[in-house]
């Protein structure tokens, strides 16, 4: 009985019926339908072309060399497999819940709650990273202009409390051991000045990342007042940043020195995989398109197209930029926060440096907008099912947006900017999103014989994986044994490892999961594309580190506690189930 309650599923017809309604003090109010393929594609491009192409691509290239372009291609393929699965689900259930709703249909309520809670990492917590990154670009640009007038933005208004405190402690220790402040890293200097110069209330310094807070408030307001205004602003920002990225590729191509591409993979496979987190973070967000399903004019036709178009465009751009960057300068020079503007400054092309800096501010703002648009709609879908209080699905009578959820999402982003560091959130966001992709791919496999499927829908092309997947597994194992035996020896040599088994767990989980998937593929003749999506996303997750897996597990445990305290009892399916039993 408990098992049936935990894995009770919601029918597609019921989901579509609920999606046609909104809640406002008992009245039924729906969302405004205004999005077309062009707008959906723009939202996808807005989400993907942001922090990755303007920031994290530099660190990934420094680790992997020119071969990081291969990682962008592999990650693009992995996301492509997942995107096809998202596209089919979006056609089956064109509602705002995204992966949460898809899991409710295919796996049942418990997994749906887990993925809904998990998506908070992608949209809510992920946007903290984007807001902080936007602040860094804006502060740098502001200080560059203000510096001509002898001004700059105070450090205590551009950093978080913990970074300032940790930096102040580290700097003080260094100074006590004879270090010179001006010789320390810019980050430590900024943290020291932030803590030392901040105004105080008693002994408590007033430190905050003001630009991150203000941009979040502005974007939240924009999302609150309506999808039409959000769409128009986003389309403008996408045109601007696509123009700049294409300009970077076109101008940078003239300064490419092919000698910089040799060696192509300087640090081997392990060097390329070091950039897995940074590269995948660049792709996060294309699935946010599916959260706008109820605001599409023709979601079954347009959502699949918007998802695939945006991913193809962004993959081509990322690969091209990776080749241009590593061709313009040696890969070892790219470990900087603003690699695109850096390479043009290095070549003395000042006008391109200025253009890139300004466009980065626009690019980050558009990512922030799309993510702020996605999270409230996840809350709204969960609320409709009773797993969250009814207020989460309240639709504004004038703006036709989920009003309470939008404001709450703003708080979820603003509050952590006071005390959380960006580098602690990036990997956590990536692993949460990959987990969502894994479940969406698995969900398509679960939907094979679903009785409630509509015949007219987008379908993931079926290719029998019975022999292909086992063949790929055997080929990969042979390649590893033949060319990378030291890697396998390192993973399975537990006894002599000073760290113990912990850091090896992600890869072991992947190997065990892969064997299970290979067996299932052979026996059940599973569809190849979802299986490849499962395997590729699981593999990328292994590159995110044991500590991030541990943090992710803790996050899920907290979510499960909330579900068993509130959600399982308040679920609408539970109420209907209980009512049916009592009538019997």
Coordinates of C-alpha atoms in Angstrom, one line a residue:
X1 CA 0.0 0.0 0.0
X2 CA 2.8 2.4 0.9
X3 CA 4.7 1.5 -2.3
X4 CA 1.6 2.3 -4.3
X5 CA 1.2 5.6 -2.6
X6 CA 4.9 6.6 -3.2
X7 CA 4.8 5.6 -6.9
X8 CA 1.3 6.6 -7.8
X9 CA 1.3 8.2 -11.3
X10 CA -0.7 11.0 -12.8
X11 CA -2.4 10.4 -16.1
X12 CA -1.6 12.6 -19.1
X13 CA -5.2 13.6 -19.5
X14 CA -5.4 14.7 -15.9
X15 CA -2.2 16.7 -16.3
X16 CA -3.5 18.5 -19.3
X17 CA -6.8 19.2 -17.5
X18 CA -5.0 20.7 -14.5
X19 CA -2.8 22.8 -16.8
X20 CA -5.8 24.5 -18.3
X21 CA -6.5 26.0 -14.8
X22 CA -4.8 28.5 -12.5
X23 CA -5.7 29.4 -8.9
X24 CA -6.8 32.7 -7.6
X25 CA -9.1 32.6 -4.6
X26 CA -11.2 29.9 -6.2
X27 CA -11.3 31.5 -9.7
X28 CA -9.8 29.7 -12.7
X29 CA -7.2 31.8 -14.5
X30 CA -4.8 30.4 -17.1
X31 CA -1.4 31.7 -18.3
X32 CA -1.1 34.0 -21.4
X33 CA -0.2 32.1 -24.6
X34 CA 2.2 34.2 -26.6
X35 CA 5.3 32.2 -27.4
X36 CA 6.3 30.9 -30.9
X37 CA 9.2 28.8 -32.2
X38 CA 11.4 31.9 -32.6
X39 CA 10.8 33.0 -29.0
X40 CA 11.4 29.5 -27.6
X41 CA 14.6 29.2 -29.5
X42 CA 15.7 32.6 -28.2
X43 CA 14.9 31.5 -24.6
X44 CA 17.1 28.5 -25.1
X45 CA 20.0 30.5 -26.6
X46 CA 19.6 33.0 -23.9
X47 CA 20.0 30.3 -21.2
X48 CA 22.9 28.6 -22.8
X49 CA 25.0 31.4 -24.2
X50 CA 26.0 33.1 -21.0
X51 CA 28.5 32.4 -18.2
X52 CA 30.0 29.4 -20.1
X53 CA 31.0 31.2 -23.3
X54 CA 32.1 34.4 -21.5
X55 CA 33.7 32.9 -18.4
X56 CA 34.1 29.2 -17.6
X57 CA 35.3 28.3 -21.1
X58 CA 38.7 29.8 -20.1
X59 CA 39.3 27.5 -17.2
X60 CA 38.2 24.5 -19.2
X61 CA 40.6 25.4 -22.0
X62 CA 43.4 25.8 -19.6
X63 CA 42.9 22.3 -18.2
X64 CA 42.1 20.5 -21.5
X65 CA 44.0 22.5 -24.1
X66 CA 42.6 22.9 -27.6
X67 CA 41.1 19.4 -27.1
X68 CA 38.4 21.0 -24.9
X69 CA 36.5 21.5 -28.2
X70 CA 36.0 17.7 -28.1
X71 CA 34.4 18.0 -24.7
X72 CA 32.0 20.6 -26.0
X73 CA 31.1 18.3 -28.8
X74 CA 30.6 15.3 -26.4
X75 CA 28.6 17.4 -23.9
X76 CA 26.6 18.8 -26.8
X77 CA 25.8 15.2 -27.9
X78 CA 24.9 14.2 -24.4
X79 CA 22.6 17.2 -24.0
X80 CA 21.2 16.4 -27.5
X81 CA 20.2 12.9 -26.5
X82 CA 18.5 14.4 -23.4
X83 CA 17.0 17.2 -25.5
X84 CA 15.2 14.7 -27.8
X85 CA 13.7 13.1 -24.7
X86 CA 12.6 16.5 -23.4
X87 CA 11.1 17.2 -26.8
X88 CA 9.0 14.0 -26.7
X89 CA 7.8 14.7 -23.2
X90 CA 7.0 18.3 -24.1
X91 CA 4.9 17.0 -26.9
X92 CA 3.2 14.4 -24.7
X93 CA 2.5 16.8 -21.7
X94 CA 2.9 20.4 -22.8
X95 CA 2.7 21.9 -19.3
X96 CA 4.9 24.1 -17.1
X97 CA 6.3 21.4 -14.8
X98 CA 9.1 20.3 -17.1
X99 CA 11.1 17.3 -15.8
X100 CA 8.9 17.3 -12.6
X101 CA 5.7 16.6 -14.6
X102 CA 7.5 14.1 -16.9
X103 CA 8.6 12.1 -13.8
X104 CA 5.1 12.2 -12.4
X105 CA 3.8 10.5 -15.6
X106 CA 6.6 8.0 -16.0
X107 CA 8.0 7.1 -12.5
X108 CA 5.3 8.3 -10.0
X109 CA 5.0 10.8 -7.2
X110 CA 8.1 10.2 -5.1
X111 CA 10.5 10.5 -8.1
X112 CA 8.5 13.5 -9.3
X113 CA 9.0 15.2 -5.9
X114 CA 12.7 14.3 -6.0
X115 CA 13.2 15.8 -9.4
X116 CA 11.1 18.9 -8.5
X117 CA 13.3 19.5 -5.5
X118 CA 16.4 18.8 -7.6
X119 CA 15.4 21.4 -10.2
X120 CA 15.6 24.0 -7.5
X121 CA 19.4 23.5 -7.9
X122 CA 19.3 24.2 -11.6
X123 CA 17.0 27.2 -11.7
X124 CA 17.1 28.7 -8.2
X125 CA 20.6 28.0 -6.9
X126 CA 22.1 28.0 -10.4
X127 CA 20.8 31.6 -10.8
X128 CA 22.8 32.6 -7.7
X129 CA 26.0 31.7 -9.7
X130 CA 24.7 33.7 -12.7
X131 CA 23.9 36.7 -10.5
X132 CA 27.3 36.7 -8.9
X133 CA 29.0 36.3 -12.3
X134 CA 27.0 39.1 -13.7
X135 CA 28.1 41.3 -10.8
X136 CA 31.7 40.5 -11.5
X137 CA 31.5 41.6 -15.1
X138 CA 29.4 44.7 -14.2
X139 CA 31.8 45.7 -11.4
X140 CA 34.8 45.3 -13.7
X141 CA 33.2 47.4 -16.4
X142 CA 32.0 50.1 -14.0
X143 CA 35.4 50.4 -12.3
X144 CA 37.1 50.6 -15.7
X145 CA 34.9 53.6 -16.6
X146 CA 34.9 55.2 -13.1
X147 CA 38.6 54.8 -12.8
X148 CA 39.1 57.6 -15.3
X149 CA 37.6 59.9 -12.7
X150 CA 39.4 58.4 -9.8
X151 CA 36.4 56.4 -8.5
X152 CA 35.6 52.8 -8.0
X153 CA 32.8 50.7 -6.5
X154 CA 33.6 49.8 -2.8
X155 CA 34.7 46.2 -2.4
X156 CA 32.2 45.7 0.5
X157 CA 29.4 46.3 -2.0
X158 CA 30.6 43.7 -4.5
X159 CA 31.4 40.6 -2.5
X160 CA 29.7 38.2 -0.1
X161 CA 30.2 38.0 3.6
X162 CA 32.0 34.7 3.7
X163 CA 34.4 35.5 0.9
X164 CA 35.3 38.8 2.6
X165 CA 35.8 37.1 6.0
X166 CA 37.9 34.2 4.6
X167 CA 40.0 36.5 2.4
X168 CA 40.6 38.9 5.3
X169 CA 41.8 36.1 7.5
X170 CA 44.1 34.7 4.8
X171 CA 45.5 38.1 4.0
X172 CA 46.1 39.0 7.6
X173 CA 48.0 35.7 8.1
X174 CA 50.1 36.5 5.0
X175 CA 50.9 40.0 6.2
X176 CA 52.0 38.7 9.6
X177 CA 54.5 36.5 7.8
X178 CA 56.0 39.4 5.9
X179 CA 53.9 39.4 2.7
X180 CA 53.2 42.7 0.9
X181 CA 49.5 43.5 0.3
X182 CA 50.0 44.8 -3.2
X183 CA 51.8 41.6 -4.2
X184 CA 48.9 39.3 -3.1
X185 CA 46.2 38.1 -5.6
X186 CA 43.5 40.7 -6.6
X187 CA 40.9 38.4 -5.0
X188 CA 42.6 38.5 -1.6
X189 CA 43.2 42.2 -1.8
X190 CA 39.5 42.8 -2.6
X191 CA 38.4 40.6 0.3
X192 CA 40.7 42.3 2.7
X193 CA 39.5 45.8 1.7
X194 CA 35.9 44.7 1.8
X195 CA 36.2 43.5 5.4
X196 CA 38.5 46.3 6.6
X197 CA 36.6 49.2 5.0
X198 CA 33.0 48.1 5.4
X199 CA 30.7 50.3 7.6
X200 CA 29.6 48.5 10.8
X201 CA 26.6 48.1 13.0
X202 CA 28.3 47.4 16.3
X203 CA 31.0 44.9 15.4
X204 CA 29.2 43.5 12.4
X205 CA 30.4 44.7 9.0
X206 CA 27.8 45.5 6.4
X207 CA 28.9 43.5 3.4
X208 CA 26.8 42.6 0.3
X209 CA 27.0 41.9 -3.4
X210 CA 24.8 44.9 -4.3
X211 CA 25.0 44.6 -8.1
X212 CA 23.9 40.9 -7.9
X213 CA 21.0 41.8 -5.6
X214 CA 19.8 44.7 -7.8
X215 CA 19.9 42.7 -11.1
X216 CA 18.0 39.9 -9.4
X217 CA 15.3 42.3 -8.2
X218 CA 15.0 43.9 -11.7
X219 CA 14.8 40.6 -13.5
X220 CA 12.3 39.2 -11.0
X221 CA 10.1 42.3 -11.5
X222 CA 10.3 41.8 -15.3
X223 CA 9.3 38.2 -15.0
X224 CA 6.5 39.1 -12.6
X225 CA 4.8 41.7 -14.9
X226 CA 4.4 39.2 -17.8
X227 CA 5.7 36.8 -20.3
X228 CA 5.2 39.2 -23.2
X229 CA 7.6 41.8 -21.7
X230 CA 10.1 39.1 -20.7
X231 CA 9.9 37.7 -24.2
X232 CA 10.6 41.0 -25.9
X233 CA 13.5 42.0 -23.7
X234 CA 15.0 38.5 -24.0
X235 CA 14.8 38.5 -27.8
X236 CA 16.7 41.9 -27.9
X237 CA 19.4 40.6 -25.6
X238 CA 19.8 37.4 -27.6
X239 CA 20.3 39.4 -30.8
X240 CA 23.0 41.5 -29.1
X241 CA 25.0 38.7 -27.7
X242 CA 24.7 36.4 -30.8
X243 CA 26.0 39.3 -32.9
X244 CA 29.0 39.8 -30.5
X245 CA 29.8 36.0 -30.4
X246 CA 29.7 35.8 -34.2
X247 CA 31.9 39.0 -34.3
X248 CA 34.4 37.3 -31.8
X249 CA 34.6 34.2 -34.1
X250 CA 34.9 36.3 -37.3
X251 CA 37.6 38.8 -36.0
X252 CA 39.4 36.2 -33.9
X253 CA 39.8 33.8 -36.8
X254 CA 42.3 36.3 -38.4
X255 CA 44.5 36.1 -35.3
X256 CA 44.5 32.3 -35.0
X257 CA 48.0 30.7 -34.9
X258 CA 47.6 27.0 -35.7
X259 CA 50.8 26.2 -33.8
X260 CA 48.8 26.9 -30.6
X261 CA 46.7 23.8 -31.4
X262 CA 49.8 21.6 -30.9
X263 CA 49.7 19.5 -28.8
X264 CA 45.9 19.2 -29.2
X265 CA 45.3 17.2 -26.0
X266 CA 48.3 18.2 -23.8
X267 CA 47.1 16.6 -20.6
X268 CA 45.3 13.6 -22.0
X269 CA 41.7 12.5 -21.3
X270 CA 42.0 13.4 -17.6
X271 CA 42.9 17.0 -18.5
X272 CA 39.9 17.3 -20.8
X273 CA 37.6 15.8 -18.2
X274 CA 38.8 18.4 -15.6
X275 CA 36.7 20.9 -17.5
X276 CA 33.6 18.7 -17.4
X277 CA 31.9 20.8 -14.8
X278 CA 32.7 24.1 -16.5
X279 CA 31.7 22.9 -19.9
X280 CA 28.4 21.3 -18.8
X281 CA 27.5 24.4 -16.8
X282 CA 27.8 26.2 -20.1
X283 CA 24.9 24.0 -21.5
X284 CA 22.6 24.3 -18.5
X285 CA 19.3 25.9 -19.2
X286 CA 18.1 24.7 -22.6
X287 CA 15.5 22.6 -20.8
X288 CA 14.1 25.8 -19.3
X289 CA 12.2 26.1 -22.6
X290 CA 9.9 23.3 -21.4
X291 CA 8.8 25.3 -18.4
X292 CA 7.1 27.8 -20.7
X293 CA 4.8 25.2 -22.3
X294 CA 1.6 26.7 -21.1
X295 CA 2.5 30.1 -22.6
X296 CA 3.2 28.6 -26.1
X297 CA 0.7 29.1 -28.9
X298 CA 1.2 25.5 -30.2
X299 CA 3.4 23.7 -27.7
X300 CA 3.2 20.2 -29.2
X301 CA 4.7 21.5 -32.5
X302 CA 6.9 24.4 -31.3
X303 CA 8.5 23.1 -28.1
X304 CA 10.5 20.2 -29.7
X305 CA 11.7 22.6 -32.4
X306 CA 12.7 25.3 -29.9
X307 CA 14.6 22.8 -27.8
X308 CA 16.6 21.3 -30.6
X309 CA 17.2 24.5 -32.6
X310 CA 18.7 26.3 -29.5
X311 CA 20.9 23.4 -28.6
X312 CA 22.3 23.0 -32.1
X313 CA 23.0 26.7 -32.4
X314 CA 24.8 26.9 -29.1
X315 CA 26.9 23.8 -29.6
X316 CA 28.2 25.2 -32.9
X317 CA 29.0 28.5 -31.3
X318 CA 30.8 26.9 -28.3
X319 CA 33.0 24.7 -30.5
X320 CA 33.9 27.6 -32.8
X321 CA 34.7 29.9 -29.8
X322 CA 36.9 27.1 -28.2
X323 CA 38.9 26.8 -31.4
X324 CA 39.3 30.6 -31.8
X325 CA 40.4 31.1 -28.2
X326 CA 43.0 28.3 -28.1
X327 CA 44.2 29.5 -31.6
X328 CA 44.7 33.1 -30.6
X329 CA 46.9 32.3 -27.5
X330 CA 48.4 29.4 -25.8
X331 CA 45.9 27.4 -23.8
X332 CA 47.8 27.9 -20.6
X333 CA 47.1 31.7 -20.7
X334 CA 43.3 31.2 -20.6
X335 CA 42.8 30.6 -16.9
X336 CA 41.1 34.0 -16.5
X337 CA 37.6 35.1 -15.6
X338 CA 37.0 37.0 -18.9
X339 CA 38.8 34.9 -21.6
X340 CA 37.0 36.5 -24.6
X341 CA 37.9 40.1 -23.7
X342 CA 41.4 38.9 -22.4
X343 CA 42.5 37.5 -25.8
X344 CA 41.6 40.6 -27.7
X345 CA 43.3 42.8 -25.1
X346 CA 46.3 40.6 -25.5
X347 CA 46.3 41.3 -29.2
X348 CA 45.9 45.0 -28.7
X349 CA 42.4 45.1 -30.2
X350 CA 40.9 47.5 -27.6
X351 CA 37.6 48.1 -29.4
X352 CA 36.8 44.3 -29.3
X353 CA 37.8 44.2 -25.7
X354 CA 35.2 46.9 -24.9
X355 CA 32.5 45.3 -27.0
X356 CA 32.9 41.9 -25.4
X357 CA 32.9 43.3 -21.9
X358 CA 29.5 45.1 -22.5
X359 CA 28.0 42.1 -24.2
X360 CA 28.9 39.8 -21.3
X361 CA 26.7 42.0 -19.1
X362 CA 23.8 41.6 -21.5
X363 CA 24.5 37.8 -21.8
X364 CA 24.4 37.2 -18.1
X365 CA 21.2 39.2 -17.7
X366 CA 19.4 37.1 -20.3
X367 CA 20.5 33.9 -18.6
X368 CA 19.2 35.2 -15.3
X369 CA 15.9 36.1 -16.9
X370 CA 15.3 32.6 -18.4
X371 CA 16.1 30.9 -15.1
X372 CA 13.9 33.2 -13.1
X373 CA 11.2 32.4 -15.6
X374 CA 11.6 28.7 -15.1
X375 CA 11.6 28.1 -11.4
X376 CA 8.2 29.7 -10.5
X377 CA 6.6 27.5 -13.1
X378 CA 8.1 24.4 -11.4
X379 CA 6.7 25.6 -8.1
X380 CA 3.3 26.2 -9.7
X381 CA 3.1 22.7 -11.2
X382 CA 4.0 21.1 -7.8
X383 CA 1.4 23.2 -6.1
X384 CA -1.3 22.1 -8.5
X385 CA -0.6 18.6 -7.4
X386 CA -0.8 19.5 -3.7
X387 CA 2.9 18.8 -3.0
X388 CA 3.3 22.5 -2.2
X389 CA 0.8 24.9 -0.6
X390 CA -1.9 26.4 -3.0
X391 CA -0.4 29.8 -2.9
X392 CA 2.5 28.6 -5.1
X393 CA 0.1 28.2 -8.0
X394 CA -1.6 31.5 -7.6
X395 CA -1.9 33.3 -10.9
X396 CA -1.8 37.1 -11.0
X397 CA -5.2 38.4 -12.4
X398 CA -3.6 41.1 -14.5
X399 CA -0.1 39.9 -15.4
X400 CA -1.2 36.2 -15.8
X401 CA 2.1 35.0 -14.1
X402 CA 2.6 32.8 -11.0
X403 CA 2.9 35.8 -8.7
X404 CA 3.9 34.3 -5.3
X405 CA 6.3 31.8 -6.8
X406 CA 8.0 34.5 -8.9
X407 CA 8.6 36.7 -5.8
X408 CA 9.8 33.7 -3.7
X409 CA 12.3 32.7 -6.5
X410 CA 13.7 36.2 -6.3
X411 CA 14.3 35.8 -2.6
X412 CA 15.8 32.3 -3.2
X413 CA 18.4 34.0 -5.4
X414 CA 19.0 37.2 -3.4
X415 CA 19.5 35.7 0.1
X416 CA 22.4 33.3 -0.8
X417 CA 24.4 36.1 -2.5
X418 CA 25.0 37.5 1.0
X419 CA 26.9 34.5 2.2
X420 CA 27.6 31.8 -0.4
X421 CA 30.6 31.5 -2.7
X422 CA 30.1 31.0 -6.4
X423 CA 32.6 28.1 -6.8
X424 CA 30.6 26.1 -4.2
X425 CA 27.5 26.3 -6.2
X426 CA 28.6 25.7 -9.8
X427 CA 29.3 22.0 -9.4
X428 CA 26.2 21.4 -7.3
X429 CA 24.1 23.0 -10.0
X430 CA 25.7 20.9 -12.7
X431 CA 25.2 17.6 -10.8
X432 CA 21.6 18.5 -10.1
X433 CA 20.8 19.3 -13.7
X434 CA 22.6 16.1 -14.9
X435 CA 20.4 14.1 -12.5
X436 CA 17.3 15.6 -14.1
X437 CA 18.6 14.7 -17.5
X438 CA 19.2 11.1 -16.4
X439 CA 15.6 10.8 -15.1
X440 CA 14.1 12.4 -18.2
X441 CA 16.0 9.9 -20.5
X442 CA 14.9 7.1 -18.2
X443 CA 11.3 8.4 -18.2
X444 CA 11.1 8.0 -22.0
X445 CA 12.1 4.3 -21.6
X446 CA 9.4 3.9 -19.0
X447 CA 6.8 5.4 -21.4
X448 CA 7.2 2.8 -24.1
X449 CA 3.9 1.0 -23.4
X450 CA 2.1 3.9 -21.6
X451 CA -1.7 3.4 -22.2
X452 CA -2.5 7.2 -22.2
X453 CA -0.2 8.3 -25.0
X454 CA -1.5 10.5 -27.8
X455 CA -0.7 9.2 -31.3
X456 CA 0.1 12.7 -32.7
X457 CA 3.3 13.8 -31.0
X458 CA 7.0 14.2 -31.5
X459 CA 8.8 10.9 -31.0
X460 CA 12.4 10.1 -30.2
X461 CA 13.5 8.0 -33.3
X462 CA 13.6 4.3 -32.2
X463 CA 16.9 2.5 -32.9
X464 CA 17.2 -1.0 -31.3
X465 CA 20.0 -0.9 -28.8
X466 CA 20.1 -4.7 -28.2
X467 CA 23.5 -5.2 -29.9
X468 CA 24.8 -1.6 -30.3
X469 CA 25.0 -0.8 -26.6
X470 CA 26.7 -4.1 -25.5
X471 CA 29.1 -3.6 -28.5
X472 CA 30.0 -0.1 -27.4
X473 CA 30.5 -1.3 -23.9
X474 CA 32.9 -4.0 -25.0
X475 CA 34.7 -1.7 -27.3
X476 CA 35.2 0.9 -24.6
X477 CA 36.4 -1.7 -22.1
X478 CA 38.9 -2.9 -24.7
X479 CA 40.2 0.6 -25.4
X480 CA 40.6 1.3 -21.7
X481 CA 42.5 -2.0 -21.1
X482 CA 44.7 -1.5 -24.2
X483 CA 45.5 2.2 -23.9
X484 CA 44.6 3.4 -20.4
X485 CA 45.4 0.5 -18.0
X486 CA 46.8 2.9 -15.4
X487 CA 43.4 4.6 -15.1
X488 CA 41.6 1.3 -14.4
X489 CA 44.3 0.3 -11.9
X490 CA 44.0 3.6 -10.1
X491 CA 40.2 3.2 -9.8
X492 CA 40.2 -0.3 -8.5
X493 CA 43.3 -0.1 -6.3
X494 CA 41.4 0.8 -3.1
X495 CA 43.8 -0.6 -0.6
X496 CA 46.7 1.7 -1.5
X497 CA 44.7 4.8 -2.0
X498 CA 45.2 7.4 0.8
X499 CA 41.8 8.9 0.2
X500 CA 40.0 5.5 0.5
X501 CA 37.0 4.4 -1.6
X502 CA 35.1 7.7 -1.3
X503 CA 36.5 9.6 -4.3
X504 CA 36.2 6.5 -6.4
X505 CA 32.5 6.0 -5.7
X506 CA 31.1 8.1 -8.6
X507 CA 33.0 6.1 -11.2
X508 CA 32.1 2.8 -9.5
X509 CA 28.4 3.9 -9.6
X510 CA 28.8 4.7 -13.3
X511 CA 30.3 1.3 -14.1
X512 CA 27.7 -0.7 -12.1
X513 CA 24.9 1.4 -13.7
X514 CA 26.4 0.9 -17.1
X515 CA 26.5 -2.9 -16.7
X516 CA 22.8 -2.8 -15.6
X517 CA 21.8 -0.6 -18.6
X518 CA 23.8 -2.9 -21.0
X519 CA 21.9 -6.0 -19.7
X520 CA 18.6 -4.2 -19.9
X521 CA 19.3 -3.0 -23.4
X522 CA 20.1 -6.5 -24.6
X523 CA 17.1 -8.1 -22.9
X524 CA 14.4 -5.5 -23.5
X525 CA 15.7 -4.0 -26.8
X526 CA 15.6 -0.4 -25.4
X527 CA 15.5 2.7 -27.5
X528 CA 19.1 3.7 -28.3
X529 CA 18.9 7.5 -27.9
X530 CA 17.5 7.6 -24.3
X531 CA 20.1 4.9 -23.4
X532 CA 23.0 7.0 -24.8
X533 CA 21.6 10.0 -22.9
X534 CA 21.6 8.0 -19.7
X535 CA 25.1 6.8 -20.1
X536 CA 26.7 10.0 -21.3
X537 CA 25.1 12.1 -18.5
X538 CA 26.0 9.6 -15.9
X539 CA 29.6 9.7 -17.2
X540 CA 29.8 13.5 -17.0
X541 CA 28.5 13.3 -13.4
X542 CA 31.6 11.2 -12.5
X543 CA 33.8 14.2 -13.3
X544 CA 32.1 16.4 -10.7
X545 CA 33.9 14.9 -7.7
X546 CA 32.9 12.9 -4.6
X547 CA 32.3 15.9 -2.4
X548 CA 29.7 17.3 -4.8
X549 CA 28.0 13.9 -4.9
X550 CA 27.9 14.0 -1.1
X551 CA 26.4 17.5 -1.1
X552 CA 23.9 16.5 -3.7
X553 CA 22.8 13.4 -1.6
X554 CA 22.4 15.7 1.5
X555 CA 20.3 18.1 -0.6
X556 CA 18.0 15.2 -1.7
X557 CA 17.6 13.9 1.8
X558 CA 16.5 17.3 3.0
X559 CA 13.9 17.3 0.2
X560 CA 12.7 13.8 1.1
X561 CA 12.2 15.0 4.7
X562 CA 9.9 17.8 3.5
X563 CA 8.0 15.4 1.2
X564 CA 7.3 12.9 4.0
X565 CA 6.3 15.7 6.4
X566 CA 4.0 17.6 4.1
X567 CA 3.8 16.4 0.4
X568 CA 2.8 12.8 0.8
X569 CA -0.2 13.8 3.0
X570 CA -1.3 16.9 1.0
X571 CA -1.0 15.3 -2.4
X572 CA -4.2 15.5 -4.5
X573 CA -3.7 12.0 -5.7
X574 CA -3.5 10.9 -2.0
X575 CA -6.7 12.7 -1.2
X576 CA -8.5 11.1 -4.1
X577 CA -7.1 7.7 -3.2
X578 CA -8.2 8.1 0.4
X579 CA -11.6 9.2 -0.6
X580 CA -12.0 6.3 -3.0
X581 CA -11.0 3.8 -0.2
X582 CA -13.4 5.4 2.3
X583 CA -16.3 5.1 -0.2
X584 CA -15.6 1.4 -0.6

